[in-house]
Amino acid sequence: MWTCFFTLTMILTAIVCSESESVTGSRDSLDSFIYDYTLNTISSPHPLTGKPYQVSLPDNLSDIRVSFIRLRSSSMWRNGVNHSSIEIPPKTKTRPFCTRVDLVYQNLVGDLSSFYYGVPDHTLISPVLGILPYDHSNSSNPSLDLDSAGIRVTFPSIPLRRDRRCVRFDADGTVEFSEVMNGRRESFCIGRKKGHFCIVIPSEKRNDEGRGTAIGIVAGVVAAAMLLGLGVGTAVSRRKRRRRKLEVRSEKGESLGWIWVGQSRMPIGSTIRTQPMIENNYIP
Ligand SMILES: *[C@@H]1O[C@H](CO)[C@@H](O)[C@H](O)[C@H]1NC(C)=O
Ligand SMILES: *[C@@H]1O[C@H](CO)[C@@H](O)[C@H](O)[C@H]1NC(C)=O
Ligand SMILES: *[C@@H]1O[C@H](CO)[C@@H](O)[C@H](O)[C@H]1NC(C)=O
């Protein structure tokens, strides 16, 4: 019995771990696919140093916008790099050192971003922006790291709110939370290393709020419909009753008088009497 339970627990744990590892693995292979694809698309014969390139990925990855710059590391150290809503400040270096650094900028939108970069119990509310440095001269492992005072990743049209957090995904599977910073018109995240950045909110809280609101709205609509139905029903039956009484009276030759429709008092007979007068106007 206990053995069985233990085995089951082991199996479940194994599934959870391998799942998260496979997600990290698929991210890494996506990143290296994008870098290889970028170099193959651009090189003619080499990317020009300092020139930004836009890269169009195959159709099944067209939700990822990619751009690319090859720079001298000394230039990045002196001037920093401002490109595609990511600001790398001066005095940023690569680890390990390389002469020229290839910077790949990724912008994942839509379902693809939450597929590759889900955070447990959180909902992504921004695209995922990635900055990944490579050393093209290192064929065994071109992947580099960045060492920076603060890479600034800007998310336009994401207003600042208290429950929002920045998340940085590193290549090794590390997920790092930090405060969202407030720009004049936009929010930004600061990271000291490379990776993929996005803004998240706790999903539990949002679900509860959403469920509460939904229940409230449904209850409100049902109540309104019931009240309306009741009101209309009463009004209709009352009017029918009164109409019947009037018909009976008019058949008897009595004057029609007034009826109450809601708040207004209306002469029920007058419309019928004025109709022939309108028709008379058409006669030349
Ligand atoms: C996209 O399509 C290519 C073939 O065109 C395939 O090799 C690759 O695995 C696909 N990638 C994804 C993420 O579906
Ligand atoms: C990047 O922008 C910041 C301010 O937005 C500026 O101080 C810095 O000089 C810029 N760097 C480059 C390389 O353009
Ligand atoms: C290539 O990358 C590996 C891993 O980062 C590093 O240990 C090695 O020194 C690099 N080789 C060169 C020639 O830069």
Short mmCIF file of C-alpha atoms and ligand atoms in Angstrom, two decimals:
data_model
loop_
_atom_site.label_atom_id
_atom_site.label_comp_id
_atom_site.label_asym_id
_atom_site.label_seq_id
_atom_site.Cartn_x
_atom_site.Cartn_y
_atom_site.Cartn_z
CA MET A 1 0.00 0.00 0.00
CA TRP A 2 2.68 2.48 1.11
CA THR A 3 4.98 1.33 -1.67
CA CYS A 4 2.21 1.98 -4.14
CA PHE A 5 1.60 5.46 -2.74
CA PHE A 6 5.31 6.21 -2.73
CA THR A 7 5.70 5.07 -6.34
CA LEU A 8 2.73 7.17 -7.40
CA THR A 9 4.20 10.24 -5.67
CA MET A 10 7.55 9.61 -7.37
CA ILE A 11 5.88 9.35 -10.76
CA LEU A 12 3.86 12.54 -10.23
CA THR A 13 6.93 14.48 -9.04
CA ALA A 14 8.91 13.23 -12.01
CA ILE A 15 6.18 14.41 -14.40
CA VAL A 16 6.08 17.90 -12.85
CA CYS A 17 9.87 18.30 -12.96
CA SER A 18 10.34 16.98 -16.47
CA GLU A 19 7.48 19.18 -17.67
CA SER A 20 9.10 22.35 -16.36
CA GLU A 21 12.48 21.19 -17.70
CA SER A 22 10.96 20.51 -21.09
CA VAL A 23 9.50 24.04 -21.16
CA THR A 24 12.92 25.52 -20.35
CA GLY A 25 14.45 23.23 -22.94
CA SER A 26 11.97 24.26 -25.61
CA ARG A 27 12.67 27.94 -24.82
CA ASP A 28 16.40 27.38 -25.19
CA SER A 29 15.96 25.53 -28.45
CA LEU A 30 13.61 28.29 -29.68
CA ASP A 31 16.27 30.89 -28.81
CA SER A 32 19.06 29.03 -30.56
CA PHE A 33 16.80 28.33 -33.55
CA ILE A 34 16.10 32.07 -33.80
CA TYR A 35 19.79 32.96 -33.56
CA ASP A 36 20.82 30.39 -36.21
CA TYR A 37 17.95 31.44 -38.46
CA THR A 38 18.93 35.11 -38.03
CA LEU A 39 22.57 34.50 -38.99
CA ASN A 40 21.52 32.39 -41.99
CA THR A 41 19.06 35.04 -43.16
CA ILE A 42 21.37 38.02 -42.79
CA SER A 43 24.90 36.93 -43.54
CA SER A 44 25.92 38.17 -46.94
CA PRO A 45 28.76 37.62 -46.23
CA HIS A 46 28.55 38.99 -42.65
CA PRO A 47 26.16 41.25 -40.76
CA LEU A 48 27.47 44.83 -40.77
CA THR A 49 28.71 45.94 -37.36
CA GLY A 50 26.42 48.54 -35.76
CA LYS A 51 23.57 48.07 -38.24
CA PRO A 52 20.17 46.88 -36.89
CA TYR A 53 18.40 44.16 -38.91
CA GLN A 54 14.73 43.11 -38.82
CA VAL A 55 14.32 39.34 -39.13
CA SER A 56 11.20 37.62 -40.50
CA LEU A 57 10.79 34.18 -38.95
CA PRO A 58 8.92 31.27 -40.62
CA ASP A 59 5.10 31.42 -40.62
CA ASN A 60 4.62 29.22 -37.55
CA LEU A 61 6.76 31.65 -35.51
CA SER A 62 5.50 34.88 -37.06
CA ASP A 63 4.15 36.00 -33.63
CA ILE A 64 7.77 36.61 -32.63
CA ARG A 65 9.31 39.83 -33.89
CA VAL A 66 13.06 39.65 -34.03
CA SER A 67 15.76 42.21 -34.63
CA PHE A 68 19.49 41.89 -34.49
CA ILE A 69 22.60 44.05 -34.04
CA ARG A 70 26.26 43.04 -34.10
CA LEU A 71 28.41 45.42 -32.08
CA ARG A 72 31.95 45.80 -30.85
CA SER A 73 31.90 45.03 -27.14
CA SER A 74 34.01 48.15 -26.61
CA SER A 75 31.24 50.23 -28.22
CA MET A 76 28.62 48.69 -25.93
CA TRP A 77 30.90 49.40 -22.95
CA ARG A 78 31.37 53.05 -23.96
CA ASN A 79 27.92 54.04 -25.29
CA GLY A 80 25.42 51.42 -24.29
CA VAL A 81 22.77 50.40 -26.83
CA ASN A 82 19.25 51.79 -27.30
CA HIS A 83 17.15 49.62 -29.53
CA SER A 84 13.61 48.27 -29.71
CA SER A 85 12.36 49.44 -26.24
CA ILE A 86 15.43 47.95 -24.54
CA GLU A 87 18.09 50.29 -23.18
CA ILE A 88 21.46 48.80 -22.35
CA PRO A 89 23.42 51.38 -20.33
CA PRO A 90 27.15 52.11 -20.79
CA LYS A 91 29.62 49.96 -18.79
CA THR A 92 27.74 46.80 -19.75
CA LYS A 93 29.97 43.85 -20.59
CA THR A 94 29.55 40.30 -21.80
CA ARG A 95 30.50 37.23 -19.80
CA PRO A 96 32.77 35.65 -20.97
CA PHE A 97 34.51 38.48 -22.79
CA CYS A 98 34.24 38.64 -26.59
CA THR A 99 35.34 41.22 -29.19
CA ARG A 100 32.04 41.46 -31.06
CA VAL A 101 28.68 40.75 -29.47
CA ASP A 102 25.56 39.72 -31.40
CA LEU A 103 22.41 41.09 -29.74
CA VAL A 104 19.12 39.32 -30.55
CA TYR A 105 15.93 41.19 -29.59
CA GLN A 106 12.75 39.15 -29.33
CA ASN A 107 9.19 40.38 -28.97
CA LEU A 108 6.70 37.57 -28.34
CA VAL A 109 3.03 38.48 -28.59
CA GLY A 110 -0.19 36.50 -28.28
CA ASP A 111 -0.56 32.91 -27.13
CA LEU A 112 3.04 32.11 -27.90
CA SER A 113 4.26 34.33 -25.04
CA SER A 114 2.14 32.62 -22.37
CA PHE A 115 2.90 29.21 -23.92
CA TYR A 116 6.67 29.61 -23.54
CA TYR A 117 6.75 32.00 -20.57
CA GLY A 118 3.96 31.08 -18.17
CA VAL A 119 4.45 31.97 -14.49
CA PRO A 120 2.52 29.76 -11.99
CA ASP A 121 -0.48 31.62 -10.45
CA HIS A 122 0.18 34.68 -12.59
CA THR A 123 -1.19 36.07 -15.83
CA LEU A 124 0.98 37.83 -18.39
CA ILE A 125 -0.34 41.28 -19.23
CA SER A 126 2.47 42.37 -21.54
CA PRO A 127 4.30 40.92 -24.48
CA VAL A 128 7.52 39.08 -23.61
CA LEU A 129 10.59 41.10 -24.61
CA GLY A 130 13.90 39.29 -24.84
CA ILE A 131 17.51 40.48 -25.08
CA LEU A 132 20.01 37.72 -25.79
CA PRO A 133 23.75 38.18 -26.41
CA TYR A 134 25.83 35.75 -28.47
CA ASP A 135 29.44 35.33 -29.51
CA HIS A 136 29.34 34.11 -33.12
CA SER A 137 33.03 33.18 -33.01
CA ASN A 138 32.39 30.54 -30.32
CA SER A 139 31.01 27.61 -32.26
CA SER A 140 30.81 25.28 -29.24
CA ASN A 141 28.61 27.62 -27.17
CA PRO A 142 27.82 31.04 -28.67
CA SER A 143 25.47 31.93 -25.78
CA LEU A 144 26.79 34.76 -23.56
CA ASP A 145 25.59 36.57 -20.49
CA LEU A 146 25.33 40.31 -19.90
CA ASP A 147 26.64 42.06 -16.81
CA SER A 148 24.99 45.44 -16.49
CA ALA A 149 24.15 48.14 -13.96
CA GLY A 150 20.55 47.93 -15.21
CA ILE A 151 19.07 46.98 -18.54
CA ARG A 152 15.85 48.94 -18.94
CA VAL A 153 12.98 47.18 -20.74
CA THR A 154 10.06 49.48 -21.55
CA PHE A 155 6.44 48.36 -21.97
CA PRO A 156 4.37 51.10 -23.53
CA SER A 157 0.66 51.35 -22.64
CA ILE A 158 0.93 49.27 -19.45
CA PRO A 159 -0.12 51.66 -16.67
CA LEU A 160 1.45 51.22 -13.25
CA ARG A 161 -0.62 49.41 -10.60
CA ARG A 162 0.31 47.94 -7.27
CA ASP A 163 -0.34 44.25 -8.07
CA ARG A 164 1.90 44.22 -11.17
CA ARG A 165 5.34 42.65 -11.07
CA CYS A 166 8.22 42.42 -13.50
CA VAL A 167 9.49 38.97 -14.32
CA ARG A 168 12.82 38.06 -15.86
CA PHE A 169 13.34 34.55 -17.26
CA ASP A 170 16.97 33.51 -17.46
CA ALA A 171 18.22 30.77 -19.78
CA ASP A 172 18.87 28.38 -16.86
CA GLY A 173 15.17 28.44 -15.88
CA THR A 174 15.54 31.09 -13.16
CA VAL A 175 12.46 33.28 -12.73
CA GLU A 176 13.24 36.60 -11.07
CA PHE A 177 10.51 38.95 -9.81
CA SER A 178 11.06 42.68 -9.36
CA GLU A 179 9.12 45.91 -8.97
CA VAL A 180 7.59 47.58 -12.00
CA MET A 181 9.15 51.03 -12.43
CA ASN A 182 7.12 54.03 -13.44
CA GLY A 183 8.08 56.08 -16.44
CA ARG A 184 6.25 59.22 -17.56
CA ARG A 185 3.88 57.38 -19.88
CA GLU A 186 4.96 53.77 -19.63
CA SER A 187 6.11 51.03 -17.26
CA PHE A 188 9.55 49.51 -17.34
CA CYS A 189 11.51 46.67 -15.79
CA ILE A 190 15.18 46.72 -14.78
CA GLY A 191 17.42 43.67 -15.02
CA ARG A 192 21.12 43.24 -14.48
CA LYS A 193 21.37 40.28 -16.84
CA LYS A 194 20.09 39.03 -20.17
CA GLY A 195 16.78 37.23 -20.52
CA HIS A 196 13.13 37.56 -21.33
CA PHE A 197 11.09 40.21 -19.51
CA CYS A 198 7.37 40.66 -19.02
CA ILE A 199 4.80 42.11 -16.60
CA VAL A 200 2.42 39.80 -14.70
CA ILE A 201 -0.47 40.06 -12.26
CA PRO A 202 -1.56 37.42 -9.72
CA SER A 203 -4.17 35.35 -11.56
CA GLU A 204 -6.05 33.98 -8.50
CA LYS A 205 -7.07 37.42 -7.35
CA ARG A 206 -8.10 38.48 -10.81
CA ASN A 207 -10.16 35.29 -11.28
CA ASP A 208 -11.97 35.84 -7.98
CA GLU A 209 -12.71 39.44 -8.86
CA GLY A 210 -13.82 38.39 -12.30
CA ARG A 211 -16.00 35.60 -10.94
CA GLY A 212 -17.56 37.94 -8.37
CA THR A 213 -18.30 40.54 -11.00
CA ALA A 214 -19.68 37.92 -13.39
CA ILE A 215 -21.98 36.47 -10.72
CA GLY A 216 -23.07 40.00 -9.80
CA ILE A 217 -23.84 40.88 -13.40
CA VAL A 218 -25.75 37.63 -14.05
CA ALA A 219 -27.76 38.01 -10.82
CA GLY A 220 -28.49 41.63 -11.71
CA VAL A 221 -29.64 40.75 -15.22
CA VAL A 222 -31.85 37.92 -13.97
CA ALA A 223 -33.36 40.14 -11.28
CA ALA A 224 -33.93 42.95 -13.78
CA ALA A 225 -35.50 40.54 -16.26
CA MET A 226 -37.78 39.12 -13.57
CA LEU A 227 -38.83 42.59 -12.39
CA LEU A 228 -39.34 43.74 -15.96
CA GLY A 229 -41.35 40.63 -16.81
CA LEU A 230 -43.46 41.07 -13.70
CA GLY A 231 -43.98 44.77 -14.38
CA VAL A 232 -44.80 44.31 -18.07
CA GLY A 233 -47.05 41.37 -17.31
CA THR A 234 -48.97 43.38 -14.71
CA ALA A 235 -49.21 46.42 -16.97
CA VAL A 236 -50.35 44.35 -19.96
CA SER A 237 -52.96 42.44 -18.04
CA ARG A 238 -54.18 45.65 -16.41
CA ARG A 239 -54.38 47.39 -19.78
CA LYS A 240 -56.16 44.39 -21.34
CA ARG A 241 -58.67 44.39 -18.54
CA ARG A 242 -59.27 48.13 -18.93
CA ARG A 243 -59.42 47.88 -22.75
CA ARG A 244 -62.02 45.11 -22.46
CA LYS A 245 -64.05 47.24 -20.08
CA LEU A 246 -63.84 50.20 -22.48
CA GLU A 247 -64.77 48.05 -25.48
CA VAL A 248 -67.78 46.80 -23.62
CA ARG A 249 -68.66 50.38 -22.73
CA SER A 250 -68.14 51.70 -26.31
CA GLU A 251 -70.26 48.90 -27.67
CA LYS A 252 -72.89 50.18 -25.33
CA GLY A 253 -72.42 53.65 -26.90
CA GLU A 254 -70.67 55.26 -23.96
CA SER A 255 -67.87 57.87 -24.43
CA LEU A 256 -64.37 56.31 -24.25
CA GLY A 257 -62.71 58.75 -21.84
CA TRP A 258 -59.11 58.38 -20.61
CA ILE A 259 -56.76 55.56 -19.76
CA TRP A 260 -53.55 55.61 -17.78
CA VAL A 261 -50.49 54.25 -19.56
CA GLY A 262 -47.72 54.29 -16.99
CA GLN A 263 -47.70 57.89 -15.78
CA SER A 264 -49.56 59.53 -18.65
CA ARG A 265 -53.23 59.97 -19.09
CA MET A 266 -54.31 59.32 -22.72
CA PRO A 267 -57.59 59.75 -24.50
CA ILE A 268 -58.17 56.30 -25.90
CA GLY A 269 -60.84 57.28 -28.39
CA SER A 270 -59.19 60.38 -29.91
CA THR A 271 -56.62 58.60 -32.11
CA ILE A 272 -59.33 56.60 -33.77
CA ARG A 273 -61.35 59.74 -34.38
CA THR A 274 -58.51 61.81 -35.85
CA GLN A 275 -57.42 59.19 -38.40
CA PRO A 276 -60.12 60.02 -40.98
CA MET A 277 -59.05 63.69 -40.83
CA ILE A 278 -55.46 62.83 -41.85
CA GLU A 279 -56.73 60.79 -44.75
CA ASN A 280 -58.89 63.71 -45.87
CA ASN A 281 -55.71 65.80 -46.38
CA TYR A 282 -54.68 63.55 -49.26
CA ILE A 283 -57.78 64.40 -51.25
CA PRO A 284 -56.92 67.30 -53.61
C1 LIG B 1 8.02 25.47 -37.59
O1 LIG B 1 8.09 24.84 -38.86
C2 LIG B 1 9.34 24.24 -39.15
C3 LIG B 1 9.28 23.72 -40.56
O2 LIG B 1 8.87 24.71 -41.44
C4 LIG B 1 9.64 23.16 -38.13
O3 LIG B 1 10.91 22.61 -38.38
C5 LIG B 1 9.62 23.76 -36.73
O4 LIG B 1 9.77 22.73 -35.77
C6 LIG B 1 8.30 24.47 -36.47
N1 LIG B 1 8.40 25.13 -35.20
C7 LIG B 1 7.40 25.20 -34.34
C8 LIG B 1 7.66 25.92 -33.05
O5 LIG B 1 6.29 24.74 -34.55
C1 LIG B 2 20.10 55.78 -24.74
O1 LIG B 2 19.12 56.62 -24.17
C2 LIG B 2 19.51 57.27 -23.00
C3 LIG B 2 18.36 58.09 -22.48
O2 LIG B 2 17.16 57.65 -22.94
C4 LIG B 2 20.72 58.14 -23.27
O3 LIG B 2 21.15 58.72 -22.07
C5 LIG B 2 21.83 57.31 -23.90
O4 LIG B 2 22.89 58.13 -24.27
C6 LIG B 2 21.33 56.58 -25.11
N1 LIG B 2 22.38 55.70 -25.64
C7 LIG B 2 22.60 55.52 -26.94
C8 LIG B 2 23.69 54.57 -27.29
O5 LIG B 2 21.94 56.05 -27.82
C1 LIG B 3 33.14 29.35 -25.65
O1 LIG B 3 32.13 29.28 -24.65
C2 LIG B 3 32.43 28.51 -23.54
C3 LIG B 3 31.21 28.50 -22.62
O2 LIG B 3 30.75 29.78 -22.38
C4 LIG B 3 33.66 29.12 -22.82
O3 LIG B 3 33.98 28.30 -21.70
C5 LIG B 3 34.82 29.18 -23.80
O4 LIG B 3 35.92 29.81 -23.19
C6 LIG B 3 34.44 29.95 -25.05
N1 LIG B 3 35.49 29.90 -26.04
C7 LIG B 3 36.02 31.01 -26.58
C8 LIG B 3 37.07 30.77 -27.60
O5 LIG B 3 35.63 32.13 -26.30
#
